[in-house]
JSON list of C-alpha atoms in Angstrom, two decimals:
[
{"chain": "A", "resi": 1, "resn": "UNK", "atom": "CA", "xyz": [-16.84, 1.14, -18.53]},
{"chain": "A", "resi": 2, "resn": "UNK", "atom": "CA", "xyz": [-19.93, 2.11, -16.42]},
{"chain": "A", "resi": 3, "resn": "UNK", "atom": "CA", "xyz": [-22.18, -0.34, -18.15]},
{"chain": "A", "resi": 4, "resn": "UNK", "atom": "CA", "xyz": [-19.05, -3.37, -17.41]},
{"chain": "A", "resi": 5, "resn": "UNK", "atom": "CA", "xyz": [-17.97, -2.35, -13.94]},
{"chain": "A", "resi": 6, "resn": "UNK", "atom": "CA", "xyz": [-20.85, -2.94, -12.21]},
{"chain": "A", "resi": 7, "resn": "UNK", "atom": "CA", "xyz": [-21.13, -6.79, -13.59]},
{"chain": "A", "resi": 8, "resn": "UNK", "atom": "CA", "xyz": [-17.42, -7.72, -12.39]},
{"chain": "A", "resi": 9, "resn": "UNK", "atom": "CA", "xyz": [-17.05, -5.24, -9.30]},
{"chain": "A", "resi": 10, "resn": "UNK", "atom": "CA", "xyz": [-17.66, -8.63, -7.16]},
{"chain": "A", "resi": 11, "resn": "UNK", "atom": "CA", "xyz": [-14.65, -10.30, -8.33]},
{"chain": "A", "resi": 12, "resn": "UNK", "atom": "CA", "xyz": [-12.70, -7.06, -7.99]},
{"chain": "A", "resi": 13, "resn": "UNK", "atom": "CA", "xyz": [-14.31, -7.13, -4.59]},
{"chain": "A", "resi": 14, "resn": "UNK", "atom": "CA", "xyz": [-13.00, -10.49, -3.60]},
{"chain": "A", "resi": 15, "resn": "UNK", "atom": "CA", "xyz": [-9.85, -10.29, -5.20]},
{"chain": "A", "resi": 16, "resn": "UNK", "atom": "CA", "xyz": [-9.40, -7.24, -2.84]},
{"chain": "A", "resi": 17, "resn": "UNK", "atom": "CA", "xyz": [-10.74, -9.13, -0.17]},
{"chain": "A", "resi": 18, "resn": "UNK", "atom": "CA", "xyz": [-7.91, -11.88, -0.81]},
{"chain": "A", "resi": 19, "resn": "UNK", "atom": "CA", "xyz": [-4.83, -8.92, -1.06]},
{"chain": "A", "resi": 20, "resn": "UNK", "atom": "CA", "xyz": [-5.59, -7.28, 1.70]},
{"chain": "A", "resi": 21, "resn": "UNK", "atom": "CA", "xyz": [-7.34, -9.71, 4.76]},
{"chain": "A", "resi": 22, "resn": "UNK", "atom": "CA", "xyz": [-9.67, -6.95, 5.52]},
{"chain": "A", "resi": 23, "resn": "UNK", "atom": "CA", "xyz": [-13.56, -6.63, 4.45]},
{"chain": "A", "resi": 24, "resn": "UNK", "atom": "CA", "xyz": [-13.02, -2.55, 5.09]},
{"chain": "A", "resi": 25, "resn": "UNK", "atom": "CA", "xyz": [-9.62, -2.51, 3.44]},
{"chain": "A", "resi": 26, "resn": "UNK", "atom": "CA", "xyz": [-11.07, -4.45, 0.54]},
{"chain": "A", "resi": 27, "resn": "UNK", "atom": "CA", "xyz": [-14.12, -1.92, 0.14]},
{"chain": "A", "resi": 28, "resn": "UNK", "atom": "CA", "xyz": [-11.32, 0.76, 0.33]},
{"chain": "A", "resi": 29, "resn": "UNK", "atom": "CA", "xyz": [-9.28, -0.94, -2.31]},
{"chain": "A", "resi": 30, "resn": "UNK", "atom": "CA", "xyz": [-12.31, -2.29, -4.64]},
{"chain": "A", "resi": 31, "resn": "UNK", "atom": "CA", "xyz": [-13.75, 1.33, -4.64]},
{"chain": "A", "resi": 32, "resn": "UNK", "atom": "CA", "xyz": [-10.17, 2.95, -5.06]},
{"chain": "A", "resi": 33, "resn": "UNK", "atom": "CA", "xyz": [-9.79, 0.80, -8.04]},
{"chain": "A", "resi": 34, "resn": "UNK", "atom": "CA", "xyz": [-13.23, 1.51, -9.59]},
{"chain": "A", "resi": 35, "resn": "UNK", "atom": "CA", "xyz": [-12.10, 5.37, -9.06]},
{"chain": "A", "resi": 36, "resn": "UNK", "atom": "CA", "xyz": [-8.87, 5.13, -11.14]},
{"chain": "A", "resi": 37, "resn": "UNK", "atom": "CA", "xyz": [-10.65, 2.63, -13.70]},
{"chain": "A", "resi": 38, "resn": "UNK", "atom": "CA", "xyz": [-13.25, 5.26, -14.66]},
{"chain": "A", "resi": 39, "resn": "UNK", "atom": "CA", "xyz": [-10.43, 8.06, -14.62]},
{"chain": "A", "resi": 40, "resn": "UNK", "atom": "CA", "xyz": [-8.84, 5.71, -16.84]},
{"chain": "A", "resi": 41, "resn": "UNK", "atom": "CA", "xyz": [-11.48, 4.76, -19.15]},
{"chain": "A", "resi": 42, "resn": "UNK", "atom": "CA", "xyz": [-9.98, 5.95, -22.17]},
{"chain": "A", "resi": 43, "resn": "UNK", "atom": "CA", "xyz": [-6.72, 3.82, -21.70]},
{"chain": "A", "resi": 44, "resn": "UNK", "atom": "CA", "xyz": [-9.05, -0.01, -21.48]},
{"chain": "A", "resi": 45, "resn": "UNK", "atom": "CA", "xyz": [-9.09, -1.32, -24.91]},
{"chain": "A", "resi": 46, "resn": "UNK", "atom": "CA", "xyz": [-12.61, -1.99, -26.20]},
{"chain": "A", "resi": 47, "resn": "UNK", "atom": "CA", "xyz": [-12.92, -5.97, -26.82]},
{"chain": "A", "resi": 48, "resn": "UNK", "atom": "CA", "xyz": [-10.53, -7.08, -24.53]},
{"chain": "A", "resi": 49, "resn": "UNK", "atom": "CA", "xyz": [-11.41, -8.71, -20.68]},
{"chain": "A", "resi": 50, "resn": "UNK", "atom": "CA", "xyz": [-12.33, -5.61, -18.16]},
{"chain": "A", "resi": 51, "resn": "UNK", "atom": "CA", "xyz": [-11.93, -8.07, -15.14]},
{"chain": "A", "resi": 52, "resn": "UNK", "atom": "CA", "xyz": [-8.32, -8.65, -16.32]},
{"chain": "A", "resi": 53, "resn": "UNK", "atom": "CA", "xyz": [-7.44, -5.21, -16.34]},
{"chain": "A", "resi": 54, "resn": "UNK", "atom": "CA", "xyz": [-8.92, -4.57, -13.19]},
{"chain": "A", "resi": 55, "resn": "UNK", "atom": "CA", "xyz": [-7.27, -7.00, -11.33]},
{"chain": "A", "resi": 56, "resn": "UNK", "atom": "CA", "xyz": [-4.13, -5.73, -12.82]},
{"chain": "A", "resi": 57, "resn": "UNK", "atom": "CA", "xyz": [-5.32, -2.10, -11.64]},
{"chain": "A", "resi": 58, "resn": "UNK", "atom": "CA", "xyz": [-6.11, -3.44, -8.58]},
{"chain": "A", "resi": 59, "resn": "UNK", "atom": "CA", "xyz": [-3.31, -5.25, -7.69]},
{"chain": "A", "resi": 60, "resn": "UNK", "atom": "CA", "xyz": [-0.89, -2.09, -8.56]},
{"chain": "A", "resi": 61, "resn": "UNK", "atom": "CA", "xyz": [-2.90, -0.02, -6.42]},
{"chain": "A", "resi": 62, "resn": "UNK", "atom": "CA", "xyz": [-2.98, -2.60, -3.38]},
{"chain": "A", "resi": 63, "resn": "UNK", "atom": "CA", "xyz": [1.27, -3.11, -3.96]},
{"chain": "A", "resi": 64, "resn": "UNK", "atom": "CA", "xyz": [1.23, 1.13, -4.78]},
{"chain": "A", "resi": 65, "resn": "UNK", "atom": "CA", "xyz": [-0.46, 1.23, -1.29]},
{"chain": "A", "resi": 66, "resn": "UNK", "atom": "CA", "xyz": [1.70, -1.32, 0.60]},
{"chain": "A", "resi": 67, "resn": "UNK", "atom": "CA", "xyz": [4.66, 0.58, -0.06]},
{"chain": "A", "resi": 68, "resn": "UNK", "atom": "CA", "xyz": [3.41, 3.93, 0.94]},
{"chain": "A", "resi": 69, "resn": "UNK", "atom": "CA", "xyz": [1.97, 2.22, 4.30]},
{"chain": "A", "resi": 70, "resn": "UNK", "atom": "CA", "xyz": [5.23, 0.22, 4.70]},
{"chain": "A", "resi": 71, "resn": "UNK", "atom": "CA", "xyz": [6.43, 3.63, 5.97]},
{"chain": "A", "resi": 72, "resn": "UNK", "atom": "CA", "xyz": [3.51, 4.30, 8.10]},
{"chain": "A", "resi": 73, "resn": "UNK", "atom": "CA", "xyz": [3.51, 0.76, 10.24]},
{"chain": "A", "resi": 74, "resn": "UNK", "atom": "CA", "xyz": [0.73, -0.60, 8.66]},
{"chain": "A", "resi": 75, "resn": "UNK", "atom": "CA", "xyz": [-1.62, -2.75, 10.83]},
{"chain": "A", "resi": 76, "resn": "UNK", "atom": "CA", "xyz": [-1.43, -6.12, 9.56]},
{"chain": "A", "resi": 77, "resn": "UNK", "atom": "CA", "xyz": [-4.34, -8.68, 8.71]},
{"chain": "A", "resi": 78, "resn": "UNK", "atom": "CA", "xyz": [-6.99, -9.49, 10.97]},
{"chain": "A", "resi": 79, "resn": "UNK", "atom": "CA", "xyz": [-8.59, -12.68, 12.29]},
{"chain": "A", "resi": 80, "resn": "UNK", "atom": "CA", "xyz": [-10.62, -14.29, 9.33]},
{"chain": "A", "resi": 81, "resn": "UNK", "atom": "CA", "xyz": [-13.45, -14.88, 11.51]},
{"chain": "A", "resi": 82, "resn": "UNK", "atom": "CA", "xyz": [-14.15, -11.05, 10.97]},
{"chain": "A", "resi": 83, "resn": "UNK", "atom": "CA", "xyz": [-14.34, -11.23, 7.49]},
{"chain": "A", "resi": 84, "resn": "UNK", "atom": "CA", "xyz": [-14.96, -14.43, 6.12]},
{"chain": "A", "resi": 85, "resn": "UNK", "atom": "CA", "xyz": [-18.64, -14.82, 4.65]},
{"chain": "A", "resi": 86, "resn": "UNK", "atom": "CA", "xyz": [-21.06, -17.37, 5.97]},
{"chain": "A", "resi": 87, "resn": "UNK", "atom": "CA", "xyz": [-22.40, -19.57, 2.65]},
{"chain": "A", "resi": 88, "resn": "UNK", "atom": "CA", "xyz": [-25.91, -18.61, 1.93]},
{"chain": "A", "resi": 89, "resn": "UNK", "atom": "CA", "xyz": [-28.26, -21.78, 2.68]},
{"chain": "A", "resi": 90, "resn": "UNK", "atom": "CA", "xyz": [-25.15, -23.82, 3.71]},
{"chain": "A", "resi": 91, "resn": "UNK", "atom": "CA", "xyz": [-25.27, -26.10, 6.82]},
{"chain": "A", "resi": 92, "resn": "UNK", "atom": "CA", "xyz": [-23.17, -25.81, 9.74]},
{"chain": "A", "resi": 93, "resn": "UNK", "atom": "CA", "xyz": [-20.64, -28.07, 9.15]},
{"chain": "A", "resi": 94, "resn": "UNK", "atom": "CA", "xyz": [-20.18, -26.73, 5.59]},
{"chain": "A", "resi": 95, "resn": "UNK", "atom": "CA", "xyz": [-19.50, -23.52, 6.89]},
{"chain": "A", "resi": 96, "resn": "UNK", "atom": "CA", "xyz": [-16.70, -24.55, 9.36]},
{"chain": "A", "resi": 97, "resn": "UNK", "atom": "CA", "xyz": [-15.31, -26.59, 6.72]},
{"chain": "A", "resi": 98, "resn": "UNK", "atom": "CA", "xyz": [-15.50, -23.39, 4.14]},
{"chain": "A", "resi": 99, "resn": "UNK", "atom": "CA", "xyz": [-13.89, -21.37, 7.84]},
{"chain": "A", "resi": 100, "resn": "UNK", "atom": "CA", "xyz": [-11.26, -24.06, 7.88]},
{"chain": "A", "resi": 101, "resn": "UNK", "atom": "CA", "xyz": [-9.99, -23.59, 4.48]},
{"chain": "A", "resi": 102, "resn": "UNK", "atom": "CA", "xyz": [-10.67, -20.01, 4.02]},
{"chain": "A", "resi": 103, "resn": "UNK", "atom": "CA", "xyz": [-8.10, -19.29, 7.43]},
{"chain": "A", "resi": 104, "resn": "UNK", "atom": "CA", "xyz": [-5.54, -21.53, 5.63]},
{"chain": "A", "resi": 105, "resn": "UNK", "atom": "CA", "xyz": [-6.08, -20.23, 2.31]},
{"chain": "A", "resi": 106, "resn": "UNK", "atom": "CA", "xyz": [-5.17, -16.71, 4.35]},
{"chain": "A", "resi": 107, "resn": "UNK", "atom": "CA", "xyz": [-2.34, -17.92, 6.03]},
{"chain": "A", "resi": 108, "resn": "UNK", "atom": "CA", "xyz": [-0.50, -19.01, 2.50]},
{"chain": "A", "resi": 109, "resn": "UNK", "atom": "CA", "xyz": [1.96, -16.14, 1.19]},
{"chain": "A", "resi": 110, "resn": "UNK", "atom": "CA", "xyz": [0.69, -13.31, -0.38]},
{"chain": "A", "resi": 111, "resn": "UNK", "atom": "CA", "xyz": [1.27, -14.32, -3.96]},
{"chain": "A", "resi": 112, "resn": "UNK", "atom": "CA", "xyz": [0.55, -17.70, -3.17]},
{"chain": "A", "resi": 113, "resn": "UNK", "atom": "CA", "xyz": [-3.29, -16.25, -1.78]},
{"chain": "A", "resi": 114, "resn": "UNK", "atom": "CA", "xyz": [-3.93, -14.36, -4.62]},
{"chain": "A", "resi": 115, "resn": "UNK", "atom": "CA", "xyz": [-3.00, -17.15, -7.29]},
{"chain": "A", "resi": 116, "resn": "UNK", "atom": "CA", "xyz": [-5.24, -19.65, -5.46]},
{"chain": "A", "resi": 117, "resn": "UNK", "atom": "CA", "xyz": [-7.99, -17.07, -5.80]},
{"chain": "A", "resi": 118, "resn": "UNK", "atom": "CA", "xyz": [-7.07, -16.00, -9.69]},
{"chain": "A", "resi": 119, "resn": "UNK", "atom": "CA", "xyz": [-7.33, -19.86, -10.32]},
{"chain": "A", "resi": 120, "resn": "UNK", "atom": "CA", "xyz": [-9.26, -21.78, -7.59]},
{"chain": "A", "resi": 121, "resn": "UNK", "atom": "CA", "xyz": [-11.92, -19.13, -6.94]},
{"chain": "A", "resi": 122, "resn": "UNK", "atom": "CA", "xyz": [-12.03, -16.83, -10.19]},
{"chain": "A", "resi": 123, "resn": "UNK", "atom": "CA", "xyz": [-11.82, -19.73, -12.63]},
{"chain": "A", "resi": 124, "resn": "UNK", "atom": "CA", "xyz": [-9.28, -18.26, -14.20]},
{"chain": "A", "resi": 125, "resn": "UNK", "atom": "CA", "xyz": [-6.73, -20.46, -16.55]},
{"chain": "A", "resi": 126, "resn": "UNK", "atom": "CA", "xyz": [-3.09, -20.62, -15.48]},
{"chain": "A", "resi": 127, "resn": "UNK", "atom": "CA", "xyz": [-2.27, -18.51, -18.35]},
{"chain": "A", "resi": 128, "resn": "UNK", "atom": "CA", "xyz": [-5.04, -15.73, -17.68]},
{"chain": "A", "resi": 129, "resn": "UNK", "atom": "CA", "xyz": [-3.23, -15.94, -14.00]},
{"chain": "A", "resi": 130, "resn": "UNK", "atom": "CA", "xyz": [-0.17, -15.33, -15.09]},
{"chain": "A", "resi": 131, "resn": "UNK", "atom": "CA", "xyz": [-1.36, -12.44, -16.99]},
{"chain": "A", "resi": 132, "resn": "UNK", "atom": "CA", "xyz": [-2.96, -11.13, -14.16]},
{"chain": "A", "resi": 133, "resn": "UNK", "atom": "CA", "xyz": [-0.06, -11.63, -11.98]},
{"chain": "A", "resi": 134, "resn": "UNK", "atom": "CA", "xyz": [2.74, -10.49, -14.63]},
{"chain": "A", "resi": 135, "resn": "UNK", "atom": "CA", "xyz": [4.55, -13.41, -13.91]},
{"chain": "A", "resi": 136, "resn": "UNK", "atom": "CA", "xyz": [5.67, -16.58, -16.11]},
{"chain": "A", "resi": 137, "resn": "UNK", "atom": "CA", "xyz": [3.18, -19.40, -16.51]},
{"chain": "A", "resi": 138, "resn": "UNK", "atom": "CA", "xyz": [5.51, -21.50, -14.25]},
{"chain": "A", "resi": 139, "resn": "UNK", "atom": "CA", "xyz": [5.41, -19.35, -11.41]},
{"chain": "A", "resi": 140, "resn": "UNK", "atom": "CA", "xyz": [1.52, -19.69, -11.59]},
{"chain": "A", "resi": 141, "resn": "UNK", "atom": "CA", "xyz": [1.98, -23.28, -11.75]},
{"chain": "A", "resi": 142, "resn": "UNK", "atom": "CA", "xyz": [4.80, -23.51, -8.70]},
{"chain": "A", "resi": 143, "resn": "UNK", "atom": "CA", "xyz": [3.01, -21.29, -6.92]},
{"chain": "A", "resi": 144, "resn": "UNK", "atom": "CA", "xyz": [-0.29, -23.19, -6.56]},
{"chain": "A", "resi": 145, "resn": "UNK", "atom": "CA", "xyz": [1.47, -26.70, -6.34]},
{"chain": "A", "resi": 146, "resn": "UNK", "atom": "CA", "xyz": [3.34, -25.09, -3.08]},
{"chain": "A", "resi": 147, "resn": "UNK", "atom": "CA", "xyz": [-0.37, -23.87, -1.65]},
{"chain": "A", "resi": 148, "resn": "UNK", "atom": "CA", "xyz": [-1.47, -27.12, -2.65]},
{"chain": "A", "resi": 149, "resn": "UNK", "atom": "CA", "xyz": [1.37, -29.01, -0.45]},
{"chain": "A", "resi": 150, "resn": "UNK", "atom": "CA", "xyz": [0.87, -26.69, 2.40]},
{"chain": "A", "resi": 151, "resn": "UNK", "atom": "CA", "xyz": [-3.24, -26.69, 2.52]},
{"chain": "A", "resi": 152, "resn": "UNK", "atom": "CA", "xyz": [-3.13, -30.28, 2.07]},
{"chain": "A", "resi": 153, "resn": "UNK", "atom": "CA", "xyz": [-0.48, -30.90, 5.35]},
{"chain": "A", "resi": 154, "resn": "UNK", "atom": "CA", "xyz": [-3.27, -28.28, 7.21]},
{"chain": "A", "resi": 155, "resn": "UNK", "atom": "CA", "xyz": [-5.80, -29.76, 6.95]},
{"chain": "A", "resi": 156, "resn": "UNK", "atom": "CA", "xyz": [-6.96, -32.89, 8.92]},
{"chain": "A", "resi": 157, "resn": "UNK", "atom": "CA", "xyz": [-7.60, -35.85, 7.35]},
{"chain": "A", "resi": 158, "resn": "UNK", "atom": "CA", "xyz": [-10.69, -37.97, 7.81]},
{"chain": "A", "resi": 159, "resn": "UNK", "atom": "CA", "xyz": [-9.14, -40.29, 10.43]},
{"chain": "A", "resi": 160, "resn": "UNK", "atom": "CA", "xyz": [-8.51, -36.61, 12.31]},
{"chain": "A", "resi": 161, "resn": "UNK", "atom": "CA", "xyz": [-5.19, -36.07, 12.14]}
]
């Protein structure tokens, strides 16, 4: 576990990033999940994927967390301009464009967001997604066909509308 974590803590990072909306939130939740992973060791079965069964982890904690702050008034996302990452070497207009998408990837539903990221971002197969997610294959496949719809309707087109 100490020897893995440390390899796939970025993913766990920006899947956190992706739940949440907020770089601090997403240390919070990264590091929270870390925590309870190496508390946990014992139950992560030797051979199988440790990014999979942190993003599980991860997403329990994050939905574990939403409840308990539902009764709190919890403070919502922020603006992605605060958070979003500026691509190393990348020219300007790249990293508008990158803005662009990244603020509508955001604005999709919450388990539309994170199965764009599982699959889009991670590389991970619809199945693996699904895994991830605990839902049916299908739902990973209607749920990025309906981000697909509504990015594509988003975003202008190269005549600018």
């Amino acid at each position: 576990m100490q020897q893995g974590l440390p390899e796939v803590y970025p993913r766990l990072w920006r899947f956190a990033l992706t739940l949440t909306g907020q770089r601090q939130a997403a240390d919070d939740l990264a590091q929270a999940t870390a925590l309870r992973a190496l508390e946990q060791a014992g139950k992560f079965q030797p051979g199988t994927h440790l990014d999979r069964w942190l993003l599980v982890m991860a997403r329990r904690v994050w939905l574990n967390e939403l409840r308990s702050a539902h009764t709190k008034n919890s403070q919502g996302f922020v603006p992605i301009e605060e958070v979003a990452p500026v691509a190393p070497g990348g020219d300007a207009e790249t990293n508008i464009f990158a803005r662009q998408v990244l603020n509508q990837v955001m604005a999709l539903p919450e388990a539309q967001r994170e199965t764009v990221l599982l699959v889009y971002v991670e590389g991970y197969s619809y199945r693996e997604a699904a895994e991830i997610l605990d839902v049916p294959i299908g739902t990973v496949m209607s749920r990025l066909a309906a981000a697909r719809g509504k990015l594509a309707n988003a975003m202008p087109t190269k005549d600018g509308k």
